[in-house]
Coordinates of C-alpha atoms (C1' of nucleotides) in Angstrom, one line a residue:
Chain F
M28 CA 75.0 2.9 45.3
A29 CA 77.9 3.4 44.4
N30 CA 77.0 7.4 44.4
C31 CA 74.7 7.5 46.5
M32 CA 77.1 7.2 49.2
V33 CA 79.2 9.8 46.9
F34 CA 76.5 11.6 48.0
H35 CA 76.4 11.3 50.8
T36 CA 79.7 11.6 51.3
Q37 CA 79.8 15.1 50.3
I38 CA 77.4 16.5 52.0
T39 CA 78.3 15.3 55.1
S40 CA 81.2 16.9 54.1
I41 CA 79.3 19.8 53.1
M42 CA 77.1 20.0 55.6
E43 CA 80.2 19.4 58.1
V44 CA 81.5 23.4 57.2
L45 CA 78.7 24.3 57.2
A46 CA 78.5 23.8 61.2
N47 CA 82.2 24.8 62.0
A48 CA 81.4 28.4 60.0
A49 CA 78.0 28.6 61.9
V50 CA 80.2 26.9 65.2
A51 CA 83.4 29.8 63.8
E52 CA 80.4 32.6 62.9
I53 CA 78.5 32.6 66.5
C54 CA 82.3 32.1 68.7
K55 CA 83.0 35.6 67.1
L56 CA 79.7 36.5 67.7
V57 CA 79.8 35.8 71.5
D58 CA 83.9 36.7 71.6
D59 CA 82.8 40.6 69.8
D60 CA 79.2 40.7 72.3
Y61 CA 81.0 39.7 75.8
A62 CA 84.3 42.1 75.0
V63 CA 81.3 44.4 74.4
F64 CA 79.9 43.7 77.8
R65 CA 83.3 43.9 79.3
L66 CA 83.8 47.3 78.0
E67 CA 80.1 48.4 79.1
M68 CA 81.9 46.5 82.5
S69 CA 84.6 48.2 83.1
Q70 CA 83.5 51.8 82.2
S71 CA 80.6 51.2 84.4
Q72 CA 82.9 50.2 87.3
K73 CA 85.1 53.4 86.6
D74 CA 81.9 55.9 87.1
N75 CA 81.0 53.6 90.5
T76 CA 84.1 54.7 91.5
A77 CA 84.1 58.5 89.7
L78 CA 80.3 58.8 91.8
R79 CA 82.0 56.6 95.1
R80 CA 84.9 58.6 95.6
K81 CA 82.8 62.2 94.4
L82 CA 79.9 61.5 97.4
Q83 CA 83.5 61.0 99.3
L84 CA 84.9 64.4 98.9
L85 CA 81.3 66.0 99.5
E86 CA 80.9 63.7 102.8
L87 CA 84.3 65.7 104.3
K88 CA 83.5 68.1 102.7
V89 CA 80.3 68.4 104.5
A90 CA 81.9 67.7 107.8
R91 CA 84.3 69.5 107.4
E92 CA 81.8 72.9 107.5
R93 CA 80.0 71.5 109.5
A94 CA 83.0 71.2 112.5
E95 CA 84.1 74.7 110.8
R96 CA 80.8 77.0 111.8
T97 CA 80.6 74.8 115.5
M98 CA 84.4 75.9 115.5
R99 CA 83.1 79.7 114.4
E100 CA 80.0 79.2 116.8
R101 CA 81.8 78.6 119.2
V102 CA 83.7 81.3 119.4
L103 CA 81.9 83.5 118.9
G104 CA 80.0 82.6 121.9
S105 CA 83.3 83.2 124.1
R106 CA 84.4 86.2 122.8
T107 CA 83.0 88.4 125.1
S108 CA 83.7 91.6 122.8
S109 CA 87.4 93.1 121.4
V110 CA 86.4 91.4 117.5
K111 CA 83.7 89.4 115.7
I112 CA 84.1 87.9 113.4
L113 CA 81.0 87.1 111.4
D114 CA 82.5 85.0 108.1
R115 CA 85.4 85.2 106.4
N116 CA 86.1 85.2 102.7
R117 CA 85.3 80.4 102.5
G118 CA 85.7 80.1 98.9
L119 CA 89.1 82.1 98.9
A120 CA 89.6 79.9 101.7
R121 CA 89.7 76.8 99.4
G122 CA 89.8 77.9 96.0
H123 CA 92.0 80.3 96.8
L124 CA 95.1 79.2 98.6
T125 CA 96.1 77.6 96.3
G126 CA 100.1 79.9 95.4
G127 CA 101.5 78.6 96.4
H128 CA 102.9 81.9 97.9
S129 CA 102.4 83.9 100.8
S130 CA 104.4 85.4 102.5
F131 CA 104.3 82.1 103.6
V132 CA 104.0 80.1 102.9
K133 CA 106.6 77.6 101.7
P134 CA 106.5 74.7 100.9
A135 CA 107.9 72.1 102.9
G136 CA 110.9 70.0 101.2
R137 CA 109.9 71.7 98.3
N138 CA 112.6 74.6 97.4
R139 CA 110.5 76.6 94.6
W140 CA 107.4 78.0 95.3
R141 CA 104.2 76.6 92.8
D142 CA 101.3 77.7 92.2
D143 CA 100.1 74.8 92.1
Q144 CA 102.1 74.5 94.8
P145 CA 100.1 71.9 98.3
I146 CA 99.9 73.1 101.6
T147 CA 102.8 73.5 103.7
V148 CA 103.3 76.6 105.8
D149 CA 105.7 75.2 108.5
E150 CA 107.3 78.4 111.1
G151 CA 108.2 77.6 114.1
S152 CA 108.2 73.8 114.1
G153 CA 111.8 72.6 116.0
T154 CA 113.6 74.0 113.5
S155 CA 112.3 77.5 113.2
T156 CA 110.4 78.1 110.2
Q157 CA 107.0 78.7 109.0
H158 CA 104.7 77.0 108.3
V159 CA 103.0 77.6 105.4
I160 CA 99.2 76.5 103.7
V161 CA 98.6 76.2 100.7
I162 CA 95.8 74.7 100.4
E163 CA 94.4 73.5 96.6
S164 CA 91.2 73.8 95.8
A165 CA 90.0 70.3 95.3
D166 CA 91.9 69.5 98.1
A167 CA 90.5 71.9 100.5
E168 CA 89.6 69.0 102.3
A169 CA 92.1 67.7 102.8
A170 CA 94.1 71.0 104.2
G171 CA 92.1 70.2 107.8
P172 CA 93.8 67.4 108.3
R173 CA 96.3 69.2 107.1
V174 CA 97.2 71.2 109.2
K175 CA 96.5 69.4 111.8
L176 CA 99.6 67.1 111.2
E177 CA 102.0 70.1 111.4
K178 CA 101.3 72.1 113.9
A179 CA 101.5 68.1 115.3
E180 CA 104.8 67.6 114.2
G181 CA 106.1 71.7 115.2
E182 CA 106.5 72.6 118.0
E183 CA 106.1 76.0 118.8
D184 CA 109.0 78.0 118.1
L185 CA 110.3 80.4 120.1
R186 CA 110.3 83.3 117.0
H187 CA 106.2 82.8 117.5
S188 CA 106.3 84.9 120.2
R189 CA 109.4 87.8 118.4
N190 CA 107.4 88.1 116.0
I191 CA 104.0 88.5 117.2
Q192 CA 106.2 90.9 119.8
T193 CA 107.6 92.8 116.6
G194 CA 104.8 92.6 113.9
A195 CA 107.4 91.4 111.4
V196 CA 106.0 88.7 110.0
G197 CA 102.0 87.4 109.9
V198 CA 102.3 85.8 113.4
F199 CA 99.6 86.7 115.7
P200 CA 99.6 86.9 118.7
I201 CA 96.4 84.8 119.4
A202 CA 94.4 85.4 121.6
T203 CA 93.1 82.1 122.4
E204 CA 89.5 81.5 123.4
D205 CA 90.0 80.1 126.0
S206 CA 92.5 82.2 128.7
T207 CA 93.1 78.9 131.0
T208 CA 95.4 77.9 127.9
A209 CA 97.4 80.5 127.5
P210 CA 99.5 82.4 130.1
A211 CA 98.6 85.7 131.6
P212 CA 100.1 88.8 129.9
P213 CA 102.4 90.7 132.2
R214 CA 100.6 93.2 131.0
T215 CA 98.4 95.1 130.9
Q216 CA 97.0 94.3 127.1
R217 CA 94.5 94.0 125.0
I218 CA 94.6 91.9 122.2
I219 CA 91.8 92.0 118.8
T220 CA 92.4 89.0 117.3
E221 CA 90.6 87.7 113.9
V222 CA 89.6 84.0 115.6
S223 CA 88.2 83.2 112.4
G224 CA 88.6 80.6 111.1
M225 CA 91.0 82.8 108.5
P226 CA 93.1 84.3 112.0
N227 CA 95.7 86.3 109.5
A228 CA 95.5 89.9 111.5
V229 CA 95.5 90.9 114.7
L230 CA 95.3 93.9 116.6
K231 CA 97.6 94.4 119.2
S232 CA 97.5 97.0 121.0
E233 CA 99.8 97.1 124.4
T234 CA 98.2 98.9 126.8
D235 CA 100.8 99.8 128.4
K236 CA 103.7 100.7 126.1
E237 CA 100.3 102.8 124.4
T238 CA 101.2 101.6 121.2
L239 CA 99.4 100.1 118.7
T240 CA 100.9 97.0 116.8
V241 CA 98.7 95.8 114.0
T242 CA 100.2 92.6 113.2
H243 CA 99.2 92.2 109.0
R244 CA 100.0 88.9 106.9
L245 CA 99.4 89.3 103.6
L246 CA 99.2 86.4 102.4
H247 CA 99.8 85.6 98.7
T248 CA 96.7 83.4 99.6
G249 CA 98.8 80.5 99.3
S250 CA 101.4 82.1 100.6
D251 CA 101.0 82.7 103.9
H252 CA 103.4 82.4 106.4
G253 CA 102.3 81.6 109.6
S254 CA 103.2 78.3 111.4
D255 CA 99.7 76.0 111.8
S256 CA 98.8 77.8 115.2
E257 CA 98.5 81.3 113.6
R258 CA 96.9 79.9 110.5
L259 CA 94.4 77.7 112.0
G260 CA 93.9 79.9 115.6
P261 CA 93.1 78.9 118.1
L262 CA 90.5 77.0 116.6
G263 CA 92.7 74.9 114.7
C264 CA 90.8 75.8 111.6
P265 CA 92.8 76.5 109.2
P266 CA 93.3 79.8 108.6
A267 CA 91.4 82.4 105.6
P268 CA 93.2 81.2 102.4
G269 CA 94.3 84.4 101.2
P270 CA 93.6 87.2 103.3
E271 CA 95.8 89.4 105.5
Y272 CA 93.9 91.4 107.2
F273 CA 95.0 94.5 107.0
P274 CA 94.5 96.3 109.8
V275 CA 91.9 98.8 108.1
I276 CA 90.8 101.4 109.1
H277 CA 88.5 103.8 108.2
Q278 CA 87.1 103.7 104.5
S279 CA 84.5 106.1 104.8
Q280 CA 84.6 105.9 101.1
V281 CA 86.8 103.1 99.3
H282 CA 87.9 103.4 96.2
S283 CA 89.0 100.5 94.5
R284 CA 90.2 101.5 92.3
G285 CA 88.3 103.4 90.0
D286 CA 89.5 103.0 87.4
G287 CA 87.8 100.0 87.2
D288 CA 90.7 97.5 87.0
G289 CA 88.2 94.9 87.0
D290 CA 91.7 92.3 87.1
T291 CA 92.4 93.3 90.4
L292 CA 89.7 94.5 92.2
D293 CA 86.6 93.7 91.5
T294 CA 86.6 90.4 90.6
G295 CA 83.5 89.5 91.7
G296 CA 83.4 85.8 92.7
D297 CA 81.1 84.3 93.8
D298 CA 83.3 82.9 97.3
P299 CA 81.5 84.0 99.9
S300 CA 83.0 86.7 101.6
C301 CA 83.4 87.4 105.1
S302 CA 82.8 90.0 107.0
Y303 CA 85.3 91.8 109.5
T304 CA 83.4 93.8 112.3
T305 CA 85.6 95.2 114.8
E306 CA 83.9 96.2 118.0
M307 CA 86.5 98.1 119.6
D308 CA 85.4 98.8 122.4
P309 CA 84.0 102.7 122.5
G310 CA 86.5 105.7 123.1
N311 CA 89.6 104.0 123.2
M312 CA 89.7 102.5 118.8
L313 CA 89.6 105.3 117.5
L314 CA 90.7 104.8 114.6
S315 CA 91.4 106.8 110.8
L316 CA 93.4 105.9 108.3
E317 CA 94.7 109.0 107.2
T318 CA 95.8 108.8 103.6
Q319 CA 97.7 112.0 102.7
T320 CA 98.2 111.3 100.0
D321 CA 97.8 113.5 96.8
L322 CA 94.5 111.9 95.3
S323 CA 94.1 114.9 91.9
S324 CA 95.8 112.3 89.5
G325 CA 92.6 110.1 90.5
D326 CA 92.4 106.6 92.5
W327 CA 94.3 105.4 94.5
N328 CA 97.5 103.5 94.0
R329 CA 97.2 100.5 91.9
Y330 CA 100.0 98.8 93.6
S331 CA 101.6 96.0 91.3
S332 CA 103.3 94.8 92.0
S333 CA 105.4 92.5 91.5
V334 CA 105.9 92.1 94.6
Y335 CA 106.3 88.8 94.7
S336 CA 108.7 89.6 91.6
E337 CA 111.8 87.5 92.8
G338 CA 110.3 84.5 94.3
C339 CA 107.5 82.0 92.2
L340 CA 104.3 83.8 93.6
D341 CA 103.5 84.7 90.8
K342 CA 100.3 84.9 91.0
K343 CA 97.4 85.5 94.0
R344 CA 98.4 88.8 95.7
E345 CA 96.4 90.6 98.1
V346 CA 94.3 93.7 97.1
I347 CA 96.1 96.9 99.4
V348 CA 93.1 98.6 98.8
V349 CA 94.6 102.3 99.5
D350 CA 91.4 104.5 99.8
E351 CA 90.8 108.1 100.3
V352 CA 89.4 109.2 103.2
D353 CA 87.7 111.7 103.6
E354 CA 87.7 113.1 107.2
D355 CA 85.3 114.4 107.1
V356 CA 83.1 110.7 107.4
P357 CA 83.8 108.2 110.0
L358 CA 84.9 105.8 109.9
T359 CA 83.9 102.8 108.8
W360 CA 85.5 99.1 107.5
N361 CA 84.0 98.7 104.4
A362 CA 85.8 96.3 102.2
D363 CA 82.5 96.5 99.9
Q364 CA 84.6 96.6 96.8
T365 CA 87.6 95.2 97.8
H366 CA 86.1 92.4 97.6
L367 CA 88.2 89.8 96.0
G368 CA 86.4 87.3 94.0
E369 CA 87.0 83.6 93.2
G370 CA 88.6 84.8 89.5
H371 CA 90.9 86.7 91.8
S372 CA 92.7 83.4 92.8
Q373 CA 94.7 83.3 89.5
G374 CA 95.3 87.5 89.4
R375 CA 96.8 89.7 90.8
D376 CA 95.7 90.6 94.4
F377 CA 97.6 93.5 95.3
I378 CA 96.5 96.6 93.8
D379 CA 99.3 97.3 91.4
Y380 CA 100.7 100.4 92.5
K381 CA 104.0 100.7 90.9
E382 CA 102.5 103.4 88.3
S383 CA 102.7 105.1 92.5
L384 CA 106.1 104.5 93.3
E385 CA 106.9 105.7 89.8
T386 CA 105.8 108.9 89.9
N387 CA 104.1 109.9 93.2
Q388 CA 106.2 112.3 95.0
N389 CA 103.3 113.4 96.5
V390 CA 102.2 111.1 97.8
A391 CA 102.5 111.0 101.1
T392 CA 100.8 108.1 101.9
H393 CA 101.8 107.1 105.5
S394 CA 99.7 104.4 104.9
P395 CA 99.5 101.0 105.1
L396 CA 97.1 101.3 103.5
H397 CA 95.0 98.1 104.1
A398 CA 92.0 96.5 103.0
F399 CA 89.4 93.9 103.8
R400 CA 89.3 91.2 100.9
D401 CA 85.8 90.9 102.1
R402 CA 83.3 91.4 100.1
D403 CA 81.2 92.0 102.7
T404 CA 80.7 95.1 103.8
V405 CA 82.0 95.9 107.6
S406 CA 82.6 98.6 109.4
T407 CA 83.2 99.1 112.5
S408 CA 81.2 101.0 115.4
M409 CA 83.9 103.5 115.8
G410 CA 84.1 107.3 116.0
S411 CA 85.5 109.6 113.2
S412 CA 88.6 111.9 115.9
D413 CA 90.9 112.5 113.0
S414 CA 93.4 113.9 115.2
H415 CA 93.4 110.2 117.4
S416 CA 93.0 108.9 114.7
R417 CA 95.7 110.0 112.9
V418 CA 97.7 109.3 116.5
L419 CA 96.2 105.4 116.7
F420 CA 96.6 104.9 112.1
D421 CA 100.4 105.6 113.5
Q422 CA 101.0 103.3 116.5
L423 CA 99.6 100.6 113.8
L424 CA 102.8 100.3 111.6
N425 CA 104.6 97.7 113.7
S426 CA 107.7 98.4 115.1
K427 CA 109.6 97.6 112.2
D428 CA 108.1 99.6 110.4
Q429 CA 108.2 102.4 112.4
R430 CA 111.6 101.4 112.6
A431 CA 111.9 100.6 109.3
M432 CA 110.2 104.4 108.6
A433 CA 112.8 105.6 111.5
Q434 CA 115.4 104.5 108.7
G435 CA 114.7 105.3 105.4
G436 CA 112.8 108.1 106.7
G437 CA 110.3 108.5 103.9
A438 CA 110.6 109.6 100.5
T439 CA 110.0 113.4 100.9
S440 CA 113.5 112.5 102.7
G441 CA 117.1 113.1 101.3
N442 CA 117.6 111.2 98.8
S443 CA 114.0 111.6 96.6
K444 CA 116.4 111.8 93.8
E445 CA 117.4 108.8 93.8
K446 CA 114.6 106.8 96.1
R447 CA 111.8 107.9 93.6
F448 CA 109.9 104.2 95.0
L449 CA 108.1 104.6 97.8
C450 CA 107.0 101.7 100.3
M451 CA 103.1 101.7 100.3
F452 CA 103.5 100.8 103.8
C453 CA 106.0 103.2 105.5
N454 CA 106.7 105.5 103.3
K455 CA 110.2 105.3 102.8
G456 CA 112.1 105.6 99.6
F457 CA 113.8 103.1 97.8
S458 CA 115.8 103.5 94.8
C459 CA 114.2 101.1 92.5
L460 CA 111.3 99.4 92.2
Q461 CA 112.9 96.4 93.2
K462 CA 114.4 97.3 96.5
V463 CA 110.6 99.1 97.5
E464 CA 109.1 94.8 96.3
I465 CA 111.7 93.4 98.5
H466 CA 111.5 95.7 101.3
Q467 CA 107.6 95.8 101.9
R468 CA 107.9 92.2 102.2
V469 CA 109.0 93.4 105.7
H470 CA 105.5 94.1 105.9
T471 CA 104.1 91.5 104.1
G472 CA 105.7 88.5 105.9
V473 CA 106.2 87.6 101.9
K474 CA 109.8 84.7 102.6
P475 CA 109.7 83.1 98.6
F476 CA 112.8 82.0 98.9
S477 CA 112.8 78.6 100.6
C478 CA 115.5 76.4 102.8
T479 CA 115.6 73.1 101.0
Q480 CA 117.4 71.9 103.8
C481 CA 114.7 72.8 106.9
H482 CA 112.0 74.9 107.3
M483 CA 113.2 78.4 107.2
C484 CA 112.4 80.9 104.1
F485 CA 113.2 84.3 103.5
A486 CA 112.3 87.0 101.4
Q487 CA 115.8 87.5 99.4
A488 CA 118.1 85.4 98.5
G489 CA 121.0 85.8 99.6
N490 CA 119.7 84.8 103.2
L491 CA 118.7 82.7 101.9
K492 CA 122.5 82.2 100.2
I493 CA 123.4 82.8 104.0
H494 CA 121.1 81.0 106.0
Q495 CA 122.6 77.1 103.9
R496 CA 125.7 77.3 105.5
V497 CA 124.6 76.1 108.2
H498 CA 123.9 73.0 106.9
T499 CA 126.5 72.9 104.6
G500 CA 128.9 74.1 107.8
V501 CA 130.3 76.1 105.0
K502 CA 132.2 79.4 107.1
P503 CA 134.0 81.1 104.8
F504 CA 136.2 84.1 107.0
S505 CA 138.5 83.4 108.7
C506 CA 140.6 84.6 111.3
T507 CA 143.6 85.6 110.4
Q508 CA 144.7 86.1 113.8
C509 CA 143.7 83.0 115.9
N510 CA 142.4 81.5 112.8
M511 CA 138.4 80.4 113.9
H512 CA 136.2 80.7 110.7
F513 CA 132.9 82.1 111.1
S514 CA 129.8 81.9 108.5
H515 CA 129.0 85.8 108.3
S516 CA 130.8 88.4 107.3
S517 CA 130.0 90.2 110.2
S518 CA 130.6 87.9 112.4
L519 CA 133.9 87.6 111.7
K520 CA 134.3 92.6 111.2
R521 CA 133.2 91.7 115.1
H522 CA 136.1 88.6 115.7
Q523 CA 138.7 90.8 114.8
R524 CA 137.2 94.1 117.1
I525 CA 138.6 92.0 119.8
H526 CA 141.7 91.9 118.8
A527 CA 141.9 95.1 117.9
G528 CA 141.1 95.5 121.0
E529 CA 138.2 97.8 120.9
K530 CA 135.1 98.0 123.0
S531 CA 132.3 96.9 122.5
F532 CA 130.6 99.8 124.9
S533 CA 132.0 102.8 125.0
C534 CA 131.1 106.2 126.4
P535 CA 130.3 108.5 123.2
P536 CA 132.9 111.0 122.8
V537 CA 131.6 114.7 125.7
Chain U
dC2 C1' 131.5 86.1 122.9
dT3 C1' 129.3 83.3 118.4
dG4 C1' 125.7 82.2 115.1
dG5 C1' 122.4 83.3 112.3
dG6 C1' 118.8 86.2 110.7
dG7 C1' 116.6 90.0 109.2
dA8 C1' 117.2 94.9 106.4
dC9 C1' 119.6 98.1 103.3
dG10 C1' 122.8 99.7 99.4
dG11 C1' 125.5 99.0 96.3
dG12 C1' 127.5 97.8 92.2
dG13 C1' 127.5 95.0 88.5
dC14 C1' 125.0 92.5 85.1
dC15 C1' 122.0 91.7 81.6
dC16 C1' 118.4 94.0 78.7
Chain N
dA14 C1' 121.0 106.0 79.9
dG15 C1' 117.9 103.5 82.4
dG16 C1' 116.0 99.5 85.1
dG17 C1' 115.7 94.6 86.2
dC18 C1' 118.2 91.0 88.8
dC19 C1' 120.8 89.2 91.1
dC20 C1' 124.8 89.5 94.3
dC21 C1' 127.4 90.5 97.8
dG22 C1' 129.1 92.8 101.8
dT23 C1' 127.6 95.5 106.0
dC24 C1' 125.0 96.8 110.3
dC25 C1' 122.0 95.4 113.2
dC26 C1' 119.2 92.4 116.4
dC27 C1' 118.4 88.7 119.1
dA28 C1' 119.4 84.1 121.2

DNA sequence: CTGGGGACGGGGCCC
DNA sequence: AGGGCCCCGTCCCCA
């Protein structure tokens, strides 16, 4: 009996042990499964979130595109004649803009140019700065709103109008689609404006002055500066990311660099191109680009440039196609071979011009050889009238360009020995490549140096430095006679003329 | 008359 | 030695 009890006890204990073990095992299994389950759950949630975001992005994209289409249609509908914009590199608009360059691009709130820098363009805000818009491809959708925002917060700067007149930077007189919104110009003007989503260039013809001012911008994609309004155009559409519309005239035979340096021009890419057709009034816009370039070398200049060597604008340079023009060939805009593809966004967009700068004394390009980046063929119904075209082409240079030409006199003037680097726009000669690169910012509007305190940006580092005295209040130049202080040395010098009794205006000696 | 930006030339330094 | 880069001075212009 006692044995029986002992046995029973043992069995009981064994049962308990087994039961405990079983429970433990079950618990363990449950825990493991639970963990796995939780993992799967979280994974699913992540996927869910990602998909949802994707969906939202797509919806935004679609909405934006629809809005743009609507805008474009409205513009085309309202526009009567001058310019017909077919479309413009939307692909560029989206993906291409990443670079902060542009000329115009000024990283707001940040001081450096970065390729990945998001947008900012601010020119013209109250601080008279430039608006730069850099649109990151991934966030293209956000571009619109952001631009809008900036526009709202900044007021139009008078500088804009000034720039417009001078054509210095990509500031365009925007031919507003609604004429009622724009004050009637004091004088007769014929304004040809690109107004599609990416208004970057303007051909402005001031008939009264008989000058044709071309405002061209090199948007180093991404970089472009121009006020929002400029970039947005009358429609408020986001500007085309990169390209500036050079007044390209002609190009019956556009040779996109015959050497086929693919990385420069032929990045086909899928980006939708934009065609840019200008339908000039018959008879008044016979433009021709006469490039008196010694083409014996084969193809056109390559503009390498490092146009942005000083800044961080190392990417996305716009292509400037310098084309040979057959004088006998009717003018056509042909951007066919000047297209930029998506792949371009990472490359230089400028034709490498360095070689020609260095070597060709023969190049007497009159030319801002402007190129359209659009792949689609653009043609103008312009006739070919060489002499007339030439004149008109000369008029294409804006006033600053002309002044620059006048000052520099071109490569052929005088100091040809030292000034072997020629500006591709005005043919002015410079002693070294960097000088010409800096100079060309006059034409391109590239301003890589931005002020950290405000939205101003500058083409030259030195000018930025001087500008910052505005914020620091530093006035290192003091008058020894009256103790006045000046931030500019030239201001001091000018002031001291007063003490010297010099008259500002005196009759020149006969 | 001043403030301030745009543009250019020259010189120095470094590679 | 030459080129690239940076800085500075200067002139011009406009508001």
